[in-house]
Amino acid sequence: MQEPLDPYWTLLRLKADGSYQPKTLTTAQDFITREFSHPIDPAQIPKQLLTHPAPAAQLCLRCYISHEIVQTCFSLVRQFGETYKFQLSDLLPFVLDDDGQLIDDLETSRYTPLAIDILERFSPESGSLRNWIIRLVRQHSALQQFLLEQGLHMITAWAILNDTAPESLANILREFYHYTPSEIDFAIILLNSYHAIYLADRQQQGGRKRCEDPTDLQLQRIAALIKQNSNRVFTPDKVFDRLQKLSDQLRQYRIYRRGGQVRQGDFSQSFDVPETSEQLEYQITQNQPEAEDDPDQVGDFLQAFRQEFTIALEQALSQVVQHRLQAKPKKAVKFLQALEQLHCQQRSMGDIAPAIGLKRQDDVSRLLQLKTFRGDVRNLVLHQIKTFMKEKGSYFIDPDRLVQVAHRVDAALESQIDDVIAAAQKEATTAKEYIQPSLFTQKLCTYLHQIMTVP
């Protein structure tokens, strides 16, 4: 199915109340209709527009960018808005500033909208245009300052550690956290070891991509340096734990120094990964003409969807667990114990093995088969949600619009459940005390505690 092209001729403009409204630009619509009359890979449209000499091509890109700006802000609100007390109308005035004026008019006004700034700074080496838009929106200085005032510092744990000098770390730990000299000495050894491995590898690779979590091999190499310089032995998991805690402390210090509100809790989540979990809401609402807007209708749909998603996850977990118990009844007790201790007691597989009568960590891994377990849950949830969309989605949203964006909604649904599964997978390998339990873990533990007696 051909990707809908209206985002390339519909400019989302800021309203006085901080919301947005679509405006059709006929010049852009005529150009897109003429240039892309035949089916084309959606990923190729921005690339062709970027190299097209016609002024209308840039106007089409500005429309496209306005949609990506709104989607990026949607993602921030859905992920952090409730915790940090902000909503979409708080964010859009900082970044949705393009009113569709032609270039000549903009030159006389001496003001450059963010969309044009994004285009002028973009190069093929920057990666995809979409990721470039997300990056520059999240890095927008006024938006970052607003989020900082709410207590949200938009930078990854690893980026914080990368640009922290040992001397600065010593001062922060001494003056802000009142660390003892020996604690400061070890923190510097930890940071230097991290720089020697992770930062050196990143610089060797060019350092242009987002900061990923350290690999197991990097953590092992960091642990070896720590042992060499302090004679202290740490597992890779413990190294990851210490690095996360150190970056959390630095994050809170930066928020404090920049006048933001310091919050306790989870500061370890990566913020520079383009978000996908809120695309469903965006795909449903983005192209709805203002005259047909019905916020109550859309809100009812989203509430019903969230309820159905939770129910689907609960039912999938129950079905997959019960299937495992019936398939291998002799291992049922140990399976339940291992699953509960891993997800609910937050114990490592190495600790679980002797507790349930197994010899090694590998035995626990083979017993649980977590990759298969999560995959089965994913498929059941996805099937139930897609059935819900087909059977009940039209009760809330215009059926024609659902058909129009059906393939994009399917992709967003897959991203939604994939994010839930990925969060559960990360919990199994990350320092637990710094991670808020995922929805997957919360529902699994609730179910396990219903069907078994926890010692």
Short mmCIF file of C-alpha atoms in Angstrom, two decimals:
data_model
loop_
_atom_site.label_atom_id
_atom_site.label_comp_id
_atom_site.label_asym_id
_atom_site.label_seq_id
_atom_site.Cartn_x
_atom_site.Cartn_y
_atom_site.Cartn_z
CA MET A 1 0.00 0.00 0.00
CA GLN A 2 1.31 3.47 -0.91
CA GLU A 3 2.31 5.54 2.12
CA PRO A 4 -0.12 8.49 2.53
CA LEU A 5 1.55 11.60 1.20
CA ASP A 6 -0.53 14.26 2.96
CA PRO A 7 2.12 14.91 5.67
CA TYR A 8 4.20 16.41 2.86
CA TRP A 9 1.61 19.04 2.02
CA THR A 10 -0.10 19.50 5.39
CA LEU A 11 1.72 21.89 7.72
CA LEU A 12 0.99 21.53 11.43
CA ARG A 13 0.89 25.05 12.82
CA LEU A 14 0.89 26.28 16.41
CA LYS A 15 -2.36 27.66 17.82
CA ALA A 16 -2.64 30.33 20.47
CA ASP A 17 -3.50 27.79 23.17
CA GLY A 18 -0.33 25.75 22.51
CA SER A 19 -2.08 23.02 20.49
CA TYR A 20 -1.69 22.57 16.75
CA GLN A 21 -3.86 22.58 13.65
CA PRO A 22 -3.24 21.34 10.10
CA LYS A 23 -3.04 23.69 7.15
CA THR A 24 -3.01 22.39 3.57
CA LEU A 25 -0.39 24.11 1.40
CA THR A 26 -1.65 23.87 -2.18
CA THR A 27 1.79 24.57 -3.64
CA ALA A 28 3.22 21.61 -1.78
CA GLN A 29 0.20 19.43 -2.58
CA ASP A 30 0.44 20.12 -6.32
CA PHE A 31 4.17 19.41 -6.29
CA ILE A 32 3.87 16.10 -4.40
CA THR A 33 0.94 14.94 -6.51
CA ARG A 34 2.92 15.63 -9.68
CA GLU A 35 6.31 14.27 -8.57
CA PHE A 36 5.14 11.13 -6.74
CA SER A 37 2.20 9.98 -8.83
CA HIS A 38 3.57 6.41 -8.84
CA PRO A 39 4.11 4.15 -5.79
CA ILE A 40 7.43 4.74 -4.07
CA ASP A 41 9.28 3.45 -1.03
CA PRO A 42 8.31 5.93 1.74
CA ALA A 43 11.94 6.08 2.92
CA GLN A 44 12.94 7.48 -0.47
CA ILE A 45 10.58 10.45 -0.43
CA PRO A 46 12.61 12.67 1.96
CA LYS A 47 15.83 11.71 0.11
CA GLN A 48 14.40 12.77 -3.24
CA LEU A 49 12.97 15.98 -1.81
CA LEU A 50 16.31 16.87 -0.23
CA THR A 51 18.05 16.76 -3.60
CA HIS A 52 15.26 18.33 -5.66
CA PRO A 53 16.06 21.90 -6.85
CA ALA A 54 12.46 23.16 -6.83
CA PRO A 55 11.58 25.55 -3.95
CA ALA A 56 8.36 23.57 -3.44
CA ALA A 57 10.43 20.54 -2.42
CA GLN A 58 11.69 22.37 0.66
CA LEU A 59 8.15 23.47 1.47
CA CYS A 60 7.11 19.79 1.40
CA LEU A 61 9.97 18.92 3.74
CA ARG A 62 8.92 21.65 6.13
CA CYS A 63 5.45 20.10 6.28
CA TYR A 64 6.98 16.69 6.93
CA ILE A 65 9.21 18.13 9.67
CA SER A 66 6.22 19.74 11.40
CA HIS A 67 4.62 16.29 11.74
CA GLU A 68 7.83 14.80 13.13
CA ILE A 69 8.17 17.68 15.60
CA VAL A 70 4.67 17.06 16.95
CA GLN A 71 5.29 13.32 17.11
CA THR A 72 8.54 13.84 19.03
CA CYS A 73 6.75 16.06 21.54
CA PHE A 74 3.93 13.52 21.81
CA SER A 75 6.53 10.93 22.72
CA LEU A 76 8.07 13.13 25.41
CA VAL A 77 4.69 13.86 26.95
CA ARG A 78 3.60 10.23 26.98
CA GLN A 79 6.89 9.03 28.43
CA PHE A 80 7.61 11.76 30.97
CA GLY A 81 4.69 14.19 31.12
CA GLU A 82 2.86 12.67 34.06
CA THR A 83 6.01 12.33 36.17
CA TYR A 84 7.46 15.74 35.34
CA LYS A 85 4.14 17.64 35.12
CA PHE A 86 4.03 18.92 31.53
CA GLN A 87 1.75 18.44 28.54
CA LEU A 88 1.91 18.84 24.76
CA SER A 89 0.83 22.50 24.84
CA ASP A 90 3.82 23.23 27.11
CA LEU A 91 6.32 21.85 24.58
CA LEU A 92 5.04 22.85 21.15
CA PRO A 93 5.54 26.64 21.52
CA PHE A 94 9.31 26.03 21.80
CA VAL A 95 9.68 24.04 18.58
CA LEU A 96 6.59 24.29 16.34
CA ASP A 97 7.29 27.74 14.93
CA ASP A 98 6.91 27.39 11.15
CA ASP A 99 3.88 29.19 9.71
CA GLY A 100 4.60 28.23 6.10
CA GLN A 101 5.96 31.58 4.89
CA LEU A 102 7.99 31.48 1.70
CA ILE A 103 11.77 31.88 1.90
CA ASP A 104 11.71 35.48 0.58
CA ASP A 105 9.26 36.49 3.30
CA LEU A 106 11.36 34.77 5.95
CA GLU A 107 14.46 36.66 4.89
CA THR A 108 12.70 39.98 5.48
CA SER A 109 11.44 38.83 8.88
CA ARG A 110 14.97 37.88 10.04
CA TYR A 111 13.59 34.82 11.81
CA THR A 112 14.43 31.26 10.88
CA PRO A 113 11.94 28.56 11.90
CA LEU A 114 13.32 25.39 13.45
CA ALA A 115 12.29 23.37 10.38
CA ILE A 116 14.55 25.40 8.10
CA ASP A 117 17.37 25.27 10.63
CA ILE A 118 17.01 21.48 10.67
CA LEU A 119 17.25 21.33 6.87
CA GLU A 120 20.22 23.68 6.67
CA ARG A 121 22.19 21.66 9.23
CA PHE A 122 21.29 18.25 7.81
CA SER A 123 23.75 16.22 5.76
CA PRO A 124 23.60 12.61 4.53
CA GLU A 125 26.30 11.74 7.08
CA SER A 126 23.84 12.71 9.83
CA GLY A 127 21.81 9.54 9.24
CA SER A 128 18.10 9.56 8.38
CA LEU A 129 16.25 12.87 8.26
CA ARG A 130 13.69 11.56 10.77
CA ASN A 131 16.31 10.72 13.38
CA TRP A 132 18.00 14.06 12.70
CA ILE A 133 14.71 15.87 13.38
CA ILE A 134 14.18 13.96 16.63
CA ARG A 135 17.73 14.72 17.74
CA LEU A 136 17.53 18.46 17.05
CA VAL A 137 14.10 18.82 18.64
CA ARG A 138 15.29 17.08 21.79
CA GLN A 139 18.48 19.17 21.77
CA HIS A 140 16.63 22.46 21.26
CA SER A 141 18.04 24.78 23.94
CA ALA A 142 14.77 26.42 25.00
CA LEU A 143 12.97 23.08 25.15
CA GLN A 144 15.81 21.52 27.13
CA GLN A 145 15.79 24.41 29.58
CA PHE A 146 12.05 24.01 30.14
CA LEU A 147 12.41 20.26 30.72
CA LEU A 148 15.35 20.90 33.01
CA GLU A 149 13.23 23.22 35.11
CA GLN A 150 10.77 20.34 35.47
CA GLY A 151 13.62 18.07 36.62
CA LEU A 152 14.20 16.19 33.35
CA HIS A 153 17.75 16.24 31.99
CA MET A 154 17.74 15.02 28.37
CA ILE A 155 21.02 13.18 28.08
CA THR A 156 22.00 9.51 28.37
CA ALA A 157 23.88 8.05 31.31
CA TRP A 158 26.80 7.26 29.00
CA ALA A 159 26.95 10.73 27.49
CA ILE A 160 27.13 12.17 31.01
CA LEU A 161 30.06 9.91 31.90
CA ASN A 162 31.76 10.59 28.57
CA ASP A 163 32.02 14.33 29.14
CA THR A 164 32.82 14.27 32.87
CA ALA A 165 36.46 14.89 33.73
CA PRO A 166 38.00 13.09 36.74
CA GLU A 167 38.82 16.45 38.38
CA SER A 168 35.21 17.60 38.06
CA LEU A 169 33.95 14.30 39.42
CA ALA A 170 36.17 14.61 42.48
CA ASN A 171 34.86 18.10 43.22
CA ILE A 172 31.21 17.07 42.78
CA LEU A 173 31.51 14.02 45.02
CA ARG A 174 33.42 15.96 47.66
CA GLU A 175 31.34 19.15 47.76
CA PHE A 176 27.86 18.00 46.72
CA TYR A 177 27.73 14.42 47.99
CA HIS A 178 30.32 14.68 50.79
CA TYR A 179 32.17 11.52 49.79
CA THR A 180 35.17 10.36 51.78
CA PRO A 181 38.62 10.50 50.11
CA SER A 182 38.69 6.73 49.62
CA GLU A 183 35.23 6.76 48.00
CA ILE A 184 36.32 9.55 45.69
CA ASP A 185 39.51 7.68 44.76
CA PHE A 186 37.54 4.60 43.74
CA ALA A 187 34.98 6.66 41.77
CA ILE A 188 37.83 8.19 39.78
CA ILE A 189 39.26 4.72 39.09
CA LEU A 190 35.81 3.66 37.89
CA LEU A 191 35.45 6.69 35.62
CA ASN A 192 39.00 6.42 34.23
CA SER A 193 38.47 2.72 33.51
CA TYR A 194 35.22 3.53 31.72
CA HIS A 195 36.90 6.26 29.67
CA ALA A 196 39.80 3.98 28.77
CA ILE A 197 37.46 1.36 27.31
CA TYR A 198 34.02 2.72 26.36
CA LEU A 199 34.97 6.28 25.46
CA ALA A 200 38.10 5.15 23.60
CA ASP A 201 36.07 2.65 21.57
CA ARG A 202 33.47 5.32 20.80
CA GLN A 203 36.06 7.83 19.63
CA GLN A 204 37.71 5.19 17.46
CA GLN A 205 34.34 4.53 15.79
CA GLY A 206 33.82 8.21 15.09
CA GLY A 207 31.48 9.00 17.98
CA ARG A 208 28.60 10.16 15.78
CA LYS A 209 25.98 7.61 16.75
CA ARG A 210 23.90 7.65 19.92
CA CYS A 211 25.45 6.20 23.06
CA GLU A 212 24.48 2.55 23.38
CA ASP A 213 24.78 0.55 26.60
CA PRO A 214 28.29 -0.88 27.15
CA THR A 215 28.66 -4.37 25.73
CA ASP A 216 29.46 -7.36 27.93
CA LEU A 217 32.98 -7.39 26.52
CA GLN A 218 33.48 -3.71 27.33
CA LEU A 219 32.20 -4.27 30.87
CA GLN A 220 34.62 -7.18 31.29
CA ARG A 221 37.52 -5.01 30.10
CA ILE A 222 36.46 -2.21 32.46
CA ALA A 223 36.29 -4.71 35.34
CA ALA A 224 39.82 -5.89 34.50
CA LEU A 225 41.14 -2.30 34.67
CA ILE A 226 39.37 -1.74 37.99
CA LYS A 227 41.00 -4.85 39.42
CA GLN A 228 44.38 -3.77 38.07
CA ASN A 229 44.15 -0.30 39.63
CA SER A 230 42.28 -1.02 42.87
CA ASN A 231 42.60 -4.78 43.44
CA ARG A 232 38.79 -4.89 43.71
CA VAL A 233 36.91 -7.58 41.78
CA PHE A 234 33.60 -6.77 40.07
CA THR A 235 31.39 -8.78 37.75
CA PRO A 236 30.25 -7.06 34.53
CA ASP A 237 26.77 -6.62 36.07
CA LYS A 238 28.25 -4.86 39.09
CA VAL A 239 30.34 -2.61 36.85
CA PHE A 240 27.18 -1.64 34.96
CA ASP A 241 25.47 -1.03 38.31
CA ARG A 242 28.26 1.25 39.56
CA LEU A 243 28.41 3.22 36.30
CA GLN A 244 24.65 3.77 36.31
CA LYS A 245 24.71 4.97 39.91
CA LEU A 246 27.58 7.34 39.20
CA SER A 247 25.83 8.81 36.16
CA ASP A 248 22.62 9.21 38.19
CA GLN A 249 24.49 11.27 40.76
CA LEU A 250 26.03 13.42 38.05
CA ARG A 251 22.63 13.89 36.42
CA GLN A 252 21.07 15.13 39.64
CA TYR A 253 23.99 17.46 40.23
CA ARG A 254 23.60 18.97 36.74
CA ILE A 255 19.89 19.50 37.26
CA TYR A 256 20.61 21.22 40.57
CA ARG A 257 23.33 23.44 39.10
CA ARG A 258 21.12 24.53 36.19
CA GLY A 259 18.23 25.52 38.39
CA GLY A 260 16.08 22.48 37.80
CA GLN A 261 14.08 20.43 40.26
CA VAL A 262 16.04 17.43 41.51
CA ARG A 263 13.89 14.32 41.67
CA GLN A 264 14.58 11.01 43.30
CA GLY A 265 13.95 7.83 41.33
CA ASP A 266 14.98 6.45 37.99
CA PHE A 267 17.47 8.67 36.17
CA SER A 268 19.11 5.83 34.27
CA GLN A 269 16.82 5.59 31.27
CA SER A 270 18.28 6.38 27.85
CA PHE A 271 16.72 9.50 26.35
CA ASP A 272 18.38 9.74 22.93
CA VAL A 273 16.75 6.70 21.37
CA PRO A 274 13.97 7.72 18.93
CA GLU A 275 10.74 6.72 20.63
CA THR A 276 8.16 4.50 18.94
CA SER A 277 5.76 3.52 21.71
CA GLU A 278 3.43 6.50 21.15
CA GLN A 279 3.19 6.28 17.35
CA LEU A 280 -0.25 4.70 17.53
CA GLU A 281 -1.82 7.81 19.03
CA TYR A 282 -0.01 10.01 16.56
CA GLN A 283 -0.98 7.93 13.52
CA ILE A 284 -4.63 7.98 14.57
CA THR A 285 -4.84 11.74 15.16
CA GLN A 286 -2.23 13.44 12.99
CA ASN A 287 -4.19 13.89 9.75
CA GLN A 288 -7.64 14.52 11.14
CA PRO A 289 -9.02 17.83 9.73
CA GLU A 290 -9.72 20.38 12.42
CA ALA A 291 -13.40 20.63 11.49
CA GLU A 292 -13.80 16.94 12.28
CA ASP A 293 -11.77 16.97 15.47
CA ASP A 294 -13.51 15.22 18.33
CA PRO A 295 -11.12 15.11 21.31
CA ASP A 296 -13.60 13.14 23.42
CA GLN A 297 -13.92 10.50 20.72
CA VAL A 298 -10.16 10.14 20.29
CA GLY A 299 -9.69 10.14 24.07
CA ASP A 300 -12.28 7.39 24.47
CA PHE A 301 -10.49 5.31 21.86
CA LEU A 302 -7.07 5.74 23.48
CA GLN A 303 -8.49 4.85 26.90
CA ALA A 304 -10.11 1.73 25.46
CA PHE A 305 -6.90 0.82 23.65
CA ARG A 306 -4.76 1.13 26.79
CA GLN A 307 -7.23 -1.00 28.75
CA GLU A 308 -7.28 -3.62 26.01
CA PHE A 309 -3.49 -3.65 25.79
CA THR A 310 -3.20 -4.29 29.53
CA ILE A 311 -5.86 -7.02 29.41
CA ALA A 312 -4.14 -8.63 26.42
CA LEU A 313 -0.82 -8.68 28.24
CA GLU A 314 -2.36 -10.19 31.37
CA GLN A 315 -4.13 -12.90 29.38
CA ALA A 316 -1.05 -13.67 27.28
CA LEU A 317 1.15 -14.08 30.35
CA SER A 318 -1.42 -16.41 31.91
CA GLN A 319 -1.73 -18.52 28.75
CA VAL A 320 2.01 -18.83 28.18
CA VAL A 321 2.73 -19.74 31.81
CA GLN A 322 -0.04 -22.34 31.86
CA HIS A 323 1.16 -23.82 28.57
CA ARG A 324 4.66 -24.22 30.03
CA LEU A 325 3.29 -25.88 33.16
CA GLN A 326 1.19 -28.34 31.14
CA ALA A 327 3.98 -29.11 28.66
CA LYS A 328 6.54 -29.96 31.37
CA PRO A 329 4.65 -30.82 34.56
CA LYS A 330 7.71 -32.36 36.27
CA LYS A 331 9.53 -29.04 36.03
CA ALA A 332 6.51 -26.88 36.84
CA VAL A 333 7.44 -26.00 40.42
CA LYS A 334 11.03 -25.08 39.59
CA PHE A 335 9.87 -23.10 36.56
CA LEU A 336 7.49 -20.99 38.66
CA GLN A 337 10.09 -20.50 41.38
CA ALA A 338 12.76 -19.42 38.89
CA LEU A 339 10.40 -17.08 37.04
CA GLU A 340 9.21 -15.48 40.28
CA GLN A 341 12.69 -15.06 41.73
CA LEU A 342 14.09 -13.57 38.52
CA HIS A 343 11.34 -11.02 37.86
CA CYS A 344 9.78 -10.40 41.26
CA GLN A 345 12.65 -10.87 43.71
CA GLN A 346 15.14 -9.46 41.18
CA ARG A 347 17.68 -12.23 41.78
CA SER A 348 20.33 -13.25 39.28
CA MET A 349 20.22 -16.65 37.61
CA GLY A 350 23.43 -17.54 39.39
CA ASP A 351 21.75 -17.02 42.74
CA ILE A 352 18.53 -18.73 41.65
CA ALA A 353 20.20 -22.01 40.60
CA PRO A 354 21.12 -23.36 44.09
CA ALA A 355 17.93 -21.93 45.61
CA ILE A 356 15.75 -24.18 43.41
CA GLY A 357 18.04 -27.19 43.32
CA LEU A 358 19.90 -26.66 40.05
CA LYS A 359 23.65 -26.76 39.58
CA ARG A 360 24.47 -23.81 37.36
CA GLN A 361 23.17 -20.58 35.91
CA ASP A 362 22.91 -22.28 32.49
CA ASP A 363 20.42 -24.75 33.97
CA VAL A 364 18.14 -21.87 34.98
CA SER A 365 18.45 -20.32 31.53
CA ARG A 366 17.46 -23.60 29.84
CA LEU A 367 14.58 -24.04 32.27
CA LEU A 368 13.12 -20.60 31.63
CA GLN A 369 13.85 -20.23 27.89
CA LEU A 370 13.10 -16.55 28.27
CA LYS A 371 13.49 -15.62 24.60
CA THR A 372 10.81 -18.14 23.62
CA PHE A 373 8.66 -17.15 26.62
CA ARG A 374 8.70 -13.47 25.70
CA GLY A 375 8.17 -14.23 22.02
CA ASP A 376 5.06 -16.27 22.77
CA VAL A 377 3.68 -13.46 24.94
CA ARG A 378 4.42 -10.91 22.22
CA ASN A 379 2.58 -12.86 19.52
CA LEU A 380 -0.51 -13.41 21.68
CA VAL A 381 -0.72 -9.74 22.67
CA LEU A 382 -0.25 -8.58 19.10
CA HIS A 383 -2.97 -10.92 17.83
CA GLN A 384 -5.47 -9.77 20.45
CA ILE A 385 -4.75 -6.07 19.93
CA LYS A 386 -5.05 -6.31 16.15
CA THR A 387 -8.35 -8.15 16.60
CA PHE A 388 -9.51 -5.35 18.90
CA MET A 389 -8.57 -2.72 16.31
CA LYS A 390 -10.50 -4.50 13.55
CA GLU A 391 -13.59 -5.28 15.63
CA LYS A 392 -13.94 -2.22 17.87
CA GLY A 393 -11.67 0.51 16.52
CA SER A 394 -14.36 1.81 14.18
CA TYR A 395 -16.66 2.43 17.19
CA PHE A 396 -14.35 5.25 18.23
CA ILE A 397 -12.50 6.39 15.08
CA ASP A 398 -13.84 7.04 11.60
CA PRO A 399 -13.52 3.69 9.72
CA ASP A 400 -12.20 5.37 6.56
CA ARG A 401 -9.36 6.95 8.48
CA LEU A 402 -8.50 3.65 10.17
CA VAL A 403 -8.29 1.99 6.75
CA GLN A 404 -6.10 4.82 5.46
CA VAL A 405 -3.48 4.39 8.19
CA ALA A 406 -3.97 0.66 8.79
CA HIS A 407 -0.44 -0.39 7.81
CA ARG A 408 1.14 2.35 9.89
CA VAL A 409 -1.04 1.46 12.88
CA ASP A 410 0.06 -2.18 12.57
CA ALA A 411 3.70 -1.08 12.67
CA ALA A 412 3.03 1.11 15.70
CA LEU A 413 1.30 -1.78 17.48
CA GLU A 414 4.31 -4.00 16.88
CA SER A 415 6.60 -1.27 18.23
CA GLN A 416 4.39 -0.94 21.31
CA ILE A 417 4.59 -4.59 22.32
CA ASP A 418 8.25 -4.82 21.26
CA ASP A 419 9.06 -1.97 23.64
CA VAL A 420 7.32 -3.80 26.49
CA ILE A 421 9.23 -7.01 25.75
CA ALA A 422 12.54 -5.12 25.40
CA ALA A 423 12.01 -3.47 28.79
CA ALA A 424 11.46 -6.87 30.40
CA GLN A 425 14.56 -8.25 28.69
CA LYS A 426 16.67 -5.32 29.92
CA GLU A 427 15.52 -5.91 33.50
CA ALA A 428 16.99 -9.41 33.43
CA THR A 429 20.50 -8.07 32.75
CA THR A 430 20.58 -4.67 34.46
CA ALA A 431 21.08 -3.46 38.03
CA LYS A 432 17.53 -3.81 39.33
CA GLU A 433 17.48 -1.17 42.03
CA TYR A 434 17.74 1.59 39.45
CA ILE A 435 14.96 0.42 37.14
CA GLN A 436 11.24 0.93 37.55
CA PRO A 437 9.60 -2.49 36.98
CA SER A 438 8.19 -2.73 33.47
CA LEU A 439 4.53 -3.33 32.74
CA PHE A 440 5.50 -6.87 31.68
CA THR A 441 7.11 -7.56 35.05
CA GLN A 442 4.33 -5.96 37.06
CA LYS A 443 1.63 -8.05 35.41
CA LEU A 444 3.71 -11.23 35.48
CA CYS A 445 4.43 -10.90 39.20
CA THR A 446 0.80 -10.16 39.99
CA TYR A 447 -0.21 -13.34 38.18
CA LEU A 448 2.55 -15.48 39.73
CA HIS A 449 1.62 -14.36 43.23
CA GLN A 450 -1.96 -15.40 42.54
CA ILE A 451 -1.09 -18.96 41.56
CA MET A 452 1.76 -19.81 43.89
CA THR A 453 2.78 -19.39 47.51
CA VAL A 454 5.78 -17.14 47.67
CA PRO A 455 8.15 -18.00 50.58
#
